[in-house]
PDB file of C-alpha atoms in Angstrom:
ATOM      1  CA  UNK A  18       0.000   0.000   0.000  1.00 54.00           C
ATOM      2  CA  UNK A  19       1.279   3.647  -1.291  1.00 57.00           C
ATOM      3  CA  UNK A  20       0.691   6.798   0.438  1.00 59.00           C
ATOM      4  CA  UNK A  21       0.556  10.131   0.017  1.00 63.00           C
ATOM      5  CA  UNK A  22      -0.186  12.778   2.414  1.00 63.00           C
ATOM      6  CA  UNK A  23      -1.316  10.311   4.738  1.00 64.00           C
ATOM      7  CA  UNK A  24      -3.751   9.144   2.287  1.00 65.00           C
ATOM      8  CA  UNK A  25      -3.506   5.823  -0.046  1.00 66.00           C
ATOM      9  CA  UNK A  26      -2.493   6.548  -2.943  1.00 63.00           C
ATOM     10  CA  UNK A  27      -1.808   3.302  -4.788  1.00 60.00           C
ATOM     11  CA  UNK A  28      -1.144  -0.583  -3.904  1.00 61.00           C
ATOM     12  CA  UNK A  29       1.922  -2.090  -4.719  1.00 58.00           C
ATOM     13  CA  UNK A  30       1.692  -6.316  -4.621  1.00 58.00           C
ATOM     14  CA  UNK A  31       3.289  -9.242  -6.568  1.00 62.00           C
ATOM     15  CA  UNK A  32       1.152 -11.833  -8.563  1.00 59.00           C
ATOM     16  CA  UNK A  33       2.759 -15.487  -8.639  1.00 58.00           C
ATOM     17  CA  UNK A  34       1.702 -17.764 -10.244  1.00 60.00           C
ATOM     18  CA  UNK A  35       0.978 -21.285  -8.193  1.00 62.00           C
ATOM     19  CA  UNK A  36      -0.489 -23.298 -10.701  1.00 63.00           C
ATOM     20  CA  UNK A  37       2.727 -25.444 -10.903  1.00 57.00           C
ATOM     21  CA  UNK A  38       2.483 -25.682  -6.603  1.00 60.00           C
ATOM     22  CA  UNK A  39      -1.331 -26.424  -7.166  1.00 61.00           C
ATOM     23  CA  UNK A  40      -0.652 -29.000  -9.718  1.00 58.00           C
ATOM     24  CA  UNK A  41       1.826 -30.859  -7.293  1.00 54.00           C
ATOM     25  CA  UNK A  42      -0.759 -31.012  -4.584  1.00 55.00           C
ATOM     26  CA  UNK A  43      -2.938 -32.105  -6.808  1.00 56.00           C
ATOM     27  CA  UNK A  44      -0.668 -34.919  -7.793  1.00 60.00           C
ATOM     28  CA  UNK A  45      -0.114 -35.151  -4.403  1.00 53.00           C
ATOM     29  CA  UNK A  46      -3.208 -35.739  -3.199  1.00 56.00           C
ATOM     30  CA  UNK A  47      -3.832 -38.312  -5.963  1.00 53.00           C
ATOM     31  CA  UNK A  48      -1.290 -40.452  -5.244  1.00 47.00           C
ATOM     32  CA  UNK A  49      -2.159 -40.294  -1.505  1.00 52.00           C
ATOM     33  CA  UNK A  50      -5.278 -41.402  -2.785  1.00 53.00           C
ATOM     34  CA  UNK A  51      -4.091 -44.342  -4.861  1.00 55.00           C
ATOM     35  CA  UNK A  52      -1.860 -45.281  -2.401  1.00 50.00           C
ATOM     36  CA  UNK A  53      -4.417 -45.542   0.229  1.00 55.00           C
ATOM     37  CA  UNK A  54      -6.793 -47.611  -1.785  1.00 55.00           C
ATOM     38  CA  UNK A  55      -3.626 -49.643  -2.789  1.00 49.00           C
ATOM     39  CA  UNK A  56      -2.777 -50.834   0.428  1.00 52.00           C
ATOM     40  CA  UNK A  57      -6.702 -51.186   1.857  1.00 54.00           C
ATOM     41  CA  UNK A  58      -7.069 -53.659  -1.529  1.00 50.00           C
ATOM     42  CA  UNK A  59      -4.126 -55.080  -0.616  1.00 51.00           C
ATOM     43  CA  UNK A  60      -4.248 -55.409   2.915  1.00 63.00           C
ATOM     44  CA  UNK A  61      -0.985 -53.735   3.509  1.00 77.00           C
ATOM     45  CA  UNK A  62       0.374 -51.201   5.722  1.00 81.00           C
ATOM     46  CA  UNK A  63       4.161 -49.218   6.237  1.00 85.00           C
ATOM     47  CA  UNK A  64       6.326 -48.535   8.855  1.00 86.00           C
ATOM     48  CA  UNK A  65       9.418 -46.998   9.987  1.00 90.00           C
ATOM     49  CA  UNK A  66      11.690 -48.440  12.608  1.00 91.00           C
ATOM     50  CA  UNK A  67      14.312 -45.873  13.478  1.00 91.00           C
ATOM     51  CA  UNK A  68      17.184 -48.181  14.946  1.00 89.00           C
ATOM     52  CA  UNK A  69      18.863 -45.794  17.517  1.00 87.00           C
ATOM     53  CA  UNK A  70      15.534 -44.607  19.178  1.00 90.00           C
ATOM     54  CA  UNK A  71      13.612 -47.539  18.730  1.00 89.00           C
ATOM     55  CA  UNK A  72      10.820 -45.273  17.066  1.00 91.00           C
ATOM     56  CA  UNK A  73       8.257 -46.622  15.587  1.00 87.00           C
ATOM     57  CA  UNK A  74       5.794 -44.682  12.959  1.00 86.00           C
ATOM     58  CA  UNK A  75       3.091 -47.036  11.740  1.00 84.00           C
ATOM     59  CA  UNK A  76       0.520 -46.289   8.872  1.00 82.00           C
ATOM     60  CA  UNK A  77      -3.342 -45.836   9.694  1.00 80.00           C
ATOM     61  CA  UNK A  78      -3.970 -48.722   7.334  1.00 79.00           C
ATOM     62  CA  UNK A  79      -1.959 -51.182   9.135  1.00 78.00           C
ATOM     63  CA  UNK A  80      -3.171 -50.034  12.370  1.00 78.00           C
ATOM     64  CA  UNK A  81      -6.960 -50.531  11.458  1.00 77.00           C
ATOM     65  CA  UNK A  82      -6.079 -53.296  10.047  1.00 75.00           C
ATOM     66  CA  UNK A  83      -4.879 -55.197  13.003  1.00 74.00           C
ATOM     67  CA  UNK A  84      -7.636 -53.599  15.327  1.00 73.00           C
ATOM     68  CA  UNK A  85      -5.880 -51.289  17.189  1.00 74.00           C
ATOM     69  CA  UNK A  86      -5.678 -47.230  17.811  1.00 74.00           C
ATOM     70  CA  UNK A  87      -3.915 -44.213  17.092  1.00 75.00           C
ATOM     71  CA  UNK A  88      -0.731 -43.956  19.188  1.00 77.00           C
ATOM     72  CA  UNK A  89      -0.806 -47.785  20.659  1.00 79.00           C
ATOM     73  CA  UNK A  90       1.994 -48.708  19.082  1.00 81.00           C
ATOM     74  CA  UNK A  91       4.702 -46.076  18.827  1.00 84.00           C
ATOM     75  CA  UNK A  92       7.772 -48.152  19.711  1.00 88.00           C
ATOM     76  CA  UNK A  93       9.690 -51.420  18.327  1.00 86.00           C
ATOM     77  CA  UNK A  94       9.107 -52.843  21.399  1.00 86.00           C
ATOM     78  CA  UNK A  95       5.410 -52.288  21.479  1.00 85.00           C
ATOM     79  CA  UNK A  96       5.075 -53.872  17.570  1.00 85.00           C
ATOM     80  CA  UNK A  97       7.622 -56.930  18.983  1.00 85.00           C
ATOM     81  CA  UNK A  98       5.386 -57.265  21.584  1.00 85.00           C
ATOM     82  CA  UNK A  99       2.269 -58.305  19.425  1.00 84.00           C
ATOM     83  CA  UNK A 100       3.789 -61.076  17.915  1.00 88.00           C
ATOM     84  CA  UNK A 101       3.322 -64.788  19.243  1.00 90.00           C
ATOM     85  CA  UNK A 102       6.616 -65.429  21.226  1.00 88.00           C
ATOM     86  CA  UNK A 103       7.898 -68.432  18.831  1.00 88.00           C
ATOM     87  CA  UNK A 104       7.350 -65.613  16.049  1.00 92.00           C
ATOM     88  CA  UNK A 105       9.463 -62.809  18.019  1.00 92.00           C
ATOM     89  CA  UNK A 106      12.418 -65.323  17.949  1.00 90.00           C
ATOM     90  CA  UNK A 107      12.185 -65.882  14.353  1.00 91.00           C
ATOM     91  CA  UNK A 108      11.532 -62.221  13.821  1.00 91.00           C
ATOM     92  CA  UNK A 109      14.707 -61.032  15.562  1.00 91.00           C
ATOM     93  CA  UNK A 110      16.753 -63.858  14.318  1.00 93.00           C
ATOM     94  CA  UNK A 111      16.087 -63.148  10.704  1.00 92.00           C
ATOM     95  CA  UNK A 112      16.482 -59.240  11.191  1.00 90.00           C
ATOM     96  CA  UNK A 113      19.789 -59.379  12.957  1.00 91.00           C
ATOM     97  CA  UNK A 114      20.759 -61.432   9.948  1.00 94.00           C
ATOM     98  CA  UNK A 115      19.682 -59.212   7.272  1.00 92.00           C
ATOM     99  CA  UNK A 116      21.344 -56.292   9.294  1.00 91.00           C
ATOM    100  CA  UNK A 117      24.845 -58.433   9.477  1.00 90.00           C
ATOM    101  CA  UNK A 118      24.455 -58.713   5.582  1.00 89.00           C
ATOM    102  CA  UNK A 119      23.944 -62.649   6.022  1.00 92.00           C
ATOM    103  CA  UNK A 120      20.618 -62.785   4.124  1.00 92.00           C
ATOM    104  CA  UNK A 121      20.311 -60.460   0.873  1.00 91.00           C
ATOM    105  CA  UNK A 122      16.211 -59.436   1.577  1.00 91.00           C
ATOM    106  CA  UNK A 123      14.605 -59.115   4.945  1.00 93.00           C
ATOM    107  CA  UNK A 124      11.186 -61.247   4.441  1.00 94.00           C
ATOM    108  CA  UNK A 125       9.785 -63.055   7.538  1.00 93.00           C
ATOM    109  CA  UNK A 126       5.941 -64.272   8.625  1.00 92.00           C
ATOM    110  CA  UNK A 127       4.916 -63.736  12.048  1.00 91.00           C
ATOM    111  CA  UNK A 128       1.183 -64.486  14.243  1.00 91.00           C
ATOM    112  CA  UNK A 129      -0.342 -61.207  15.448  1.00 88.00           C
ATOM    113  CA  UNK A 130      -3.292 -61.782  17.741  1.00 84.00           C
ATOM    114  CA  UNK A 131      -5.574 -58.729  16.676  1.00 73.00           C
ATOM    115  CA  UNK A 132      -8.234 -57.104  19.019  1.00 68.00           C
ATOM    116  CA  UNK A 133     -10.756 -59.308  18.011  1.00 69.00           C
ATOM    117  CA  UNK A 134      -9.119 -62.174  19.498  1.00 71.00           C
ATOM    118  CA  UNK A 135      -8.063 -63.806  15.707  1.00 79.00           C
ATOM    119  CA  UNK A 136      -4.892 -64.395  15.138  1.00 86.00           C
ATOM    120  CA  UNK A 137      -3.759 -62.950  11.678  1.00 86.00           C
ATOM    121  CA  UNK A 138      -0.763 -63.972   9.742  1.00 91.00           C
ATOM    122  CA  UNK A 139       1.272 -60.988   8.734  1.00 89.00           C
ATOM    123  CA  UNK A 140       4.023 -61.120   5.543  1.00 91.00           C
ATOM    124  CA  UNK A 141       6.593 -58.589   6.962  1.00 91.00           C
ATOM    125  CA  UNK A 142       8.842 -56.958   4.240  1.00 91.00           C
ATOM    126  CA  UNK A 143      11.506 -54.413   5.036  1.00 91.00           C
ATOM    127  CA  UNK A 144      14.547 -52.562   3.636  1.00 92.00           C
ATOM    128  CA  UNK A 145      18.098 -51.248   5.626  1.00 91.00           C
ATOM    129  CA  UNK A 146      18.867 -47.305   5.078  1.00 89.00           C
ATOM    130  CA  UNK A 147      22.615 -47.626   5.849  1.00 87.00           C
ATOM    131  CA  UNK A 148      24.573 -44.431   6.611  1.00 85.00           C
ATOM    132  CA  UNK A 149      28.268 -44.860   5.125  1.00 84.00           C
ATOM    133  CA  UNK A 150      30.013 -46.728   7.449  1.00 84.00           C
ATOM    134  CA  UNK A 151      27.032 -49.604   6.447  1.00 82.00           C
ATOM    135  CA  UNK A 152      25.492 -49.091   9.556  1.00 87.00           C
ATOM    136  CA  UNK A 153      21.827 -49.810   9.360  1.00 88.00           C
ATOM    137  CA  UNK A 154      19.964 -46.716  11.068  1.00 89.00           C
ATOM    138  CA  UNK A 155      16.825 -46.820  10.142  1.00 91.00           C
ATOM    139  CA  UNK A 156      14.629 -49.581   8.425  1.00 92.00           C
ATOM    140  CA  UNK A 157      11.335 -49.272   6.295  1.00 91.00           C
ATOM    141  CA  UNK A 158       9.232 -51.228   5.087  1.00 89.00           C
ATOM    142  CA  UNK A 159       5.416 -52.871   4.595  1.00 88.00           C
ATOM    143  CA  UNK A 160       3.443 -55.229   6.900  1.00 87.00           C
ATOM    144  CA  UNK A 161       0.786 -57.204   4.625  1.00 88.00           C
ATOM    145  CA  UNK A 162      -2.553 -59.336   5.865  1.00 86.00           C
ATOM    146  CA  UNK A 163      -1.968 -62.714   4.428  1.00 88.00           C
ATOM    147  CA  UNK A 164      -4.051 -64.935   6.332  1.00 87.00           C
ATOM    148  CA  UNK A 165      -6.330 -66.024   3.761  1.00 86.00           C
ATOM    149  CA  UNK A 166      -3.739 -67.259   2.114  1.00 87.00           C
ATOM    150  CA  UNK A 167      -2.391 -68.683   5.153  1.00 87.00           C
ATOM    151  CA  UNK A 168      -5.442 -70.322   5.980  1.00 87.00           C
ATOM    152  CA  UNK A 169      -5.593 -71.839   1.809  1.00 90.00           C
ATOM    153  CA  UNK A 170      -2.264 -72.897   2.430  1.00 88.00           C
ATOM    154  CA  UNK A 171      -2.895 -74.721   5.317  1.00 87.00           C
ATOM    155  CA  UNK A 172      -6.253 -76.037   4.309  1.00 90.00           C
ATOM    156  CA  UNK A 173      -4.402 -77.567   1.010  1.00 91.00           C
ATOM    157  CA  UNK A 174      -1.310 -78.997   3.425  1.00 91.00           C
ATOM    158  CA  UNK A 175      -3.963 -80.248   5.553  1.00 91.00           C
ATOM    159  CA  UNK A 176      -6.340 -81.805   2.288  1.00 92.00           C
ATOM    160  CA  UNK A 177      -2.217 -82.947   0.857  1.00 92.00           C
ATOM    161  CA  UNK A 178      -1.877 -84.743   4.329  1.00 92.00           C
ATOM    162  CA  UNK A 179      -4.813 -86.479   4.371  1.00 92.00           C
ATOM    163  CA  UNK A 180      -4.577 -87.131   0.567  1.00 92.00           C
ATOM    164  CA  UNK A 181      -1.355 -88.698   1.600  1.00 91.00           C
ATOM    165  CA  UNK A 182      -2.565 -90.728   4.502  1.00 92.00           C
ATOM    166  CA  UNK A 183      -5.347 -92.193   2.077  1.00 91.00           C
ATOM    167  CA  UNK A 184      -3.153 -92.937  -0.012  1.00 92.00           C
ATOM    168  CA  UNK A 185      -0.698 -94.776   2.444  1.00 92.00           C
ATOM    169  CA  UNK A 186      -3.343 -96.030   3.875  1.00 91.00           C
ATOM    170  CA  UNK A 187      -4.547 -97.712   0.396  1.00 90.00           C
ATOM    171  CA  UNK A 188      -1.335 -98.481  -0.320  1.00 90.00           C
ATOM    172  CA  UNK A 189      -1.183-101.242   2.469  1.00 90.00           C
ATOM    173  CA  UNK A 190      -4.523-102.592   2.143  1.00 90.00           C
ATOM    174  CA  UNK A 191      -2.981-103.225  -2.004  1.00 89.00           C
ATOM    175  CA  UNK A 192      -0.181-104.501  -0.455  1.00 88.00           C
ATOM    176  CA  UNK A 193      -1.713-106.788   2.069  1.00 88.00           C
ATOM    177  CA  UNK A 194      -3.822-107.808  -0.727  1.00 89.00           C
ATOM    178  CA  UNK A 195      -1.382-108.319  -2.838  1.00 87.00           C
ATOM    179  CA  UNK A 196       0.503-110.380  -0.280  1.00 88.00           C
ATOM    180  CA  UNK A 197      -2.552-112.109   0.684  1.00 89.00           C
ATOM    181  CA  UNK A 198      -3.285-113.183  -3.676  1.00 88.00           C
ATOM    182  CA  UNK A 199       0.418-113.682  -3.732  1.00 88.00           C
ATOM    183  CA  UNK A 200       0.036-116.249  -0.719  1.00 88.00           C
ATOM    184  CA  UNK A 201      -3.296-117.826  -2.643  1.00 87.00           C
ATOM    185  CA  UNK A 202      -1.242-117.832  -5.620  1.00 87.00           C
ATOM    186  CA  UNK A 203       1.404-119.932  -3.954  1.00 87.00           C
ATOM    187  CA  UNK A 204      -0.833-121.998  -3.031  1.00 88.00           C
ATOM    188  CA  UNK A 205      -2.615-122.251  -6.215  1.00 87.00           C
ATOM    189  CA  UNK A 206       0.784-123.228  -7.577  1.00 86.00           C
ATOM    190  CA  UNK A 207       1.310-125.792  -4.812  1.00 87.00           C
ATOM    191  CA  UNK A 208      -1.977-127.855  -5.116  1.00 88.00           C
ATOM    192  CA  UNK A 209      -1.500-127.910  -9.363  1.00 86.00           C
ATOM    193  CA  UNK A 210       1.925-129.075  -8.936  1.00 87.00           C
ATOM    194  CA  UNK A 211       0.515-131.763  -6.753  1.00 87.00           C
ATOM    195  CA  UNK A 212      -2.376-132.509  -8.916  1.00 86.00           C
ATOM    196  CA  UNK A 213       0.017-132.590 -11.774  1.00 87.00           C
ATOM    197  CA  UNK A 214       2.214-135.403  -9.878  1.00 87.00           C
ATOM    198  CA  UNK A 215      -0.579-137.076  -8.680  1.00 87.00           C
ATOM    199  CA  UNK A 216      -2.412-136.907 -12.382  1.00 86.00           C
ATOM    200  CA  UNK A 217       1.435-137.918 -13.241  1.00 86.00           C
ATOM    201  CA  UNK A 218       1.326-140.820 -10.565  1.00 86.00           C
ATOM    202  CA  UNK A 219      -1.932-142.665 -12.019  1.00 86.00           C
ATOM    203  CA  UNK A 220      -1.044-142.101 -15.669  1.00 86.00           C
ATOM    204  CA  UNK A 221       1.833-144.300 -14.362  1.00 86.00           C
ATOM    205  CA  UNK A 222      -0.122-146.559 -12.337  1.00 86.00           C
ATOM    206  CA  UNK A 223      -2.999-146.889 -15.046  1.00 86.00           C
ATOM    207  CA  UNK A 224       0.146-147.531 -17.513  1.00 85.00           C
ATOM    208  CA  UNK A 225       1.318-150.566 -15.433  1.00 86.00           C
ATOM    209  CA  UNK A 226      -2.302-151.640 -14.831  1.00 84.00           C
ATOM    210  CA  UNK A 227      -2.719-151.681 -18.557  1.00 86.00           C
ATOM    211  CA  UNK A 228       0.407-153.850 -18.693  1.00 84.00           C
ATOM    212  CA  UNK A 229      -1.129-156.130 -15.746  1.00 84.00           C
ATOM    213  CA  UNK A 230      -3.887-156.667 -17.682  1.00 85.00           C
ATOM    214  CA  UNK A 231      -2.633-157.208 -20.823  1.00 87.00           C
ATOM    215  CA  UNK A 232      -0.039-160.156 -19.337  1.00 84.00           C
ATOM    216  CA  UNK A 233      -2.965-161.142 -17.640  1.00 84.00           C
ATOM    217  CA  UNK A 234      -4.946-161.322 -20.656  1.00 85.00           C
ATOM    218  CA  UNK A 235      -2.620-163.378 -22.424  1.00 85.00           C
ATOM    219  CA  UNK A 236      -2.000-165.379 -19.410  1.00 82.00           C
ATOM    220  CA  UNK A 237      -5.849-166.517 -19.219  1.00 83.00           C
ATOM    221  CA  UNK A 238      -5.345-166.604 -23.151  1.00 85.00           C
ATOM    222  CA  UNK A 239      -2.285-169.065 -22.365  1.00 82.00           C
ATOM    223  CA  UNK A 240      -4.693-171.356 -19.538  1.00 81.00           C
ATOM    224  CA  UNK A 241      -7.628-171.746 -22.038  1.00 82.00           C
ATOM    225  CA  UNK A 242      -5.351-173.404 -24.630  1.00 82.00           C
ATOM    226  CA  UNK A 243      -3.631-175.446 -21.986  1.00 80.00           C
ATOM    227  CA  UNK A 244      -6.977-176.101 -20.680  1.00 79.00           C
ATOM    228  CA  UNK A 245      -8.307-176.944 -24.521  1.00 83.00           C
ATOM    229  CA  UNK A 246      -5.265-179.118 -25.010  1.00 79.00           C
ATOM    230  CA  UNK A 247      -5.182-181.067 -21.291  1.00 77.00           C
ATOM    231  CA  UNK A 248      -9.400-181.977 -21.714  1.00 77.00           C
ATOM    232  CA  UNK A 249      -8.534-183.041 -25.600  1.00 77.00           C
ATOM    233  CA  UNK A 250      -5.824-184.691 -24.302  1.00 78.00           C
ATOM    234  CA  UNK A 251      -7.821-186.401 -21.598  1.00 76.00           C
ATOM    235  CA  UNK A 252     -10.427-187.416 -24.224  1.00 76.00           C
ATOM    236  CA  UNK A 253      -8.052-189.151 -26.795  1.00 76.00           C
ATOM    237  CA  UNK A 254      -6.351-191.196 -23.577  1.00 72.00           C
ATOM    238  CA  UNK A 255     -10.091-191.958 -22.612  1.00 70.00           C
ATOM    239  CA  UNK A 256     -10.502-192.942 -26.093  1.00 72.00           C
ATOM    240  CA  UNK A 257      -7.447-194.882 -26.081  1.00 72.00           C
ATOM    241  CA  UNK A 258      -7.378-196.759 -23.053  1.00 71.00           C
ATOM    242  CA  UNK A 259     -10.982-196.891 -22.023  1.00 68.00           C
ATOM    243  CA  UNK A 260     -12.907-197.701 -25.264  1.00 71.00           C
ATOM    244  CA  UNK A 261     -11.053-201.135 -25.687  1.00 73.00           C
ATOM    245  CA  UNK A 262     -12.302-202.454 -22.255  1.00 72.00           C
ATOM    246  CA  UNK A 263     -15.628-201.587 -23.160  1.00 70.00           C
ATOM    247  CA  UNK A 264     -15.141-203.346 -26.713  1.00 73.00           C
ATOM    248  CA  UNK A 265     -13.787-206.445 -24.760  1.00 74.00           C
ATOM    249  CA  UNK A 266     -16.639-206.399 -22.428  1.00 72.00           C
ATOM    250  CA  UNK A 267     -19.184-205.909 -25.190  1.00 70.00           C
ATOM    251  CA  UNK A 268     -17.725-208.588 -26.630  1.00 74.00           C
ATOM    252  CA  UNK A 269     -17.415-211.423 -23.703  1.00 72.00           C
ATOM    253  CA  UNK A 270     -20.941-210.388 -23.022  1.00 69.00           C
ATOM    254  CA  UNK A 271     -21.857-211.711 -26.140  1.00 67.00           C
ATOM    255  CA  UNK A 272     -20.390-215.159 -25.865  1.00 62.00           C
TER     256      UNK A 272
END
């Protein structure tokens, strides 16, 4: 504002132009936007573990998403603490690993009782901000809601188990039957074989019964000549010795 004898005599201003500043928080704001319907589809939230203060800045998304409130978890010892205590181990085993540079990727699962007494299966991702000495100072990374596919996985371990116990399971019934048809087999085997040296046995019996009776056949052959020839025989002696006794005593009873 200008004046001039105590009165205004003219405004003096500057005009900028913000349309570039308006356009970035318009860009801003839409990729807020995307981002937050990103991570609700996706069931995913960040955070941001400062290392030296133990700081811990987790996204709204992750907190709703695990049931709990504004400012309840602030610190790394707070987040630790909602993990089952088999997890926690894990956790902190794999982490001081990826810190030490022993494992290229920090990636670890972990059980998180929410406040609605579930327990939810979180897929924790994170990455090291090293200063130059390699120091890790600060890590960030994304917290994501896989229990679903948790659940599916254990639902198809648990329908692979029992596939597998069927399956065992059928597999010795087929092999007790197959030992059991084996054994009948065996068996079958065993009784042929003997039929076949028993049917072998009277082939050789009937053979020398056939040869019996054959001898024998010629033997009673043999008798009823001998027989033939002994009564002919008998018949010409009768003939011979008997008939001229009766002739004489024909005779002298004549005279």
């Amino acid at each position: 504002m200008k004046y001039r004898d105590g009165q205004p005599a003219g405004i003096l201003g500057i005009i900028v132009d913000n349309s570039h500043q308006k356009a970035l928080e318009k860009m801003l704001r839409e990729g807020e936007s995307r981002y937050r319907i990103a991570t609700e589809a996706g069931q995913t939230g960040v955070w941001d573990h400062d290392l030296q203060t133990g700081e811990m800045v987790i996204d709204t998304n992750l907190i709703n998403l695990l049931g709990f409130n504004e400012g309840e978890i602030t610190r790394w010892d707070a987040w630790k603490a909602l993990f089952l205590t088999d997890d926690v181990t894990r956790i902190m085993e794999h982490s001081r690993a990826y810190i030490n540079g022993q494992i290229p990727r920090f990636e670890v699962q972990g059980r998180v009782p929410d406040n609605h007494d579930q327990v939810r299966w979180i897929l924790i991702r994170g990455k090291a901000e090293r200063d130059a000495s390699g120091w890790v100072r600060r890590m960030i990374g994304s917290a994501t809601d896989i229990t679903r596919l948790r659940r599916a996985e254990m639902a198809l371990e648990k329908a692979k188990d029992d596939l597998e116990a069927r399956v065992n399971a059928r597999t010795r019934e087929l092999s007790h039957a197959n030992k059991t048809l084996r054994d009948v087999v065996r068996e079958k085997v065993k009784t042929t074989r003997a039929l076949k040296q028993r049917e072998a046995e009277l082939e050789l019996k009937t053979a020398k019964l056939e040869d019996l009776n054959t001898a024998l056949r010629f033997l009673l052959k043999k008798l009823d000549r001998e027989n033939t020839a002994v009564e002919e025989k008998m018949m010409a002696d009768l003939r011979d010795l008997v008939h001229p006794y009766l002739k004489k005593l024909v005779n002298k009873s004549r005279e």
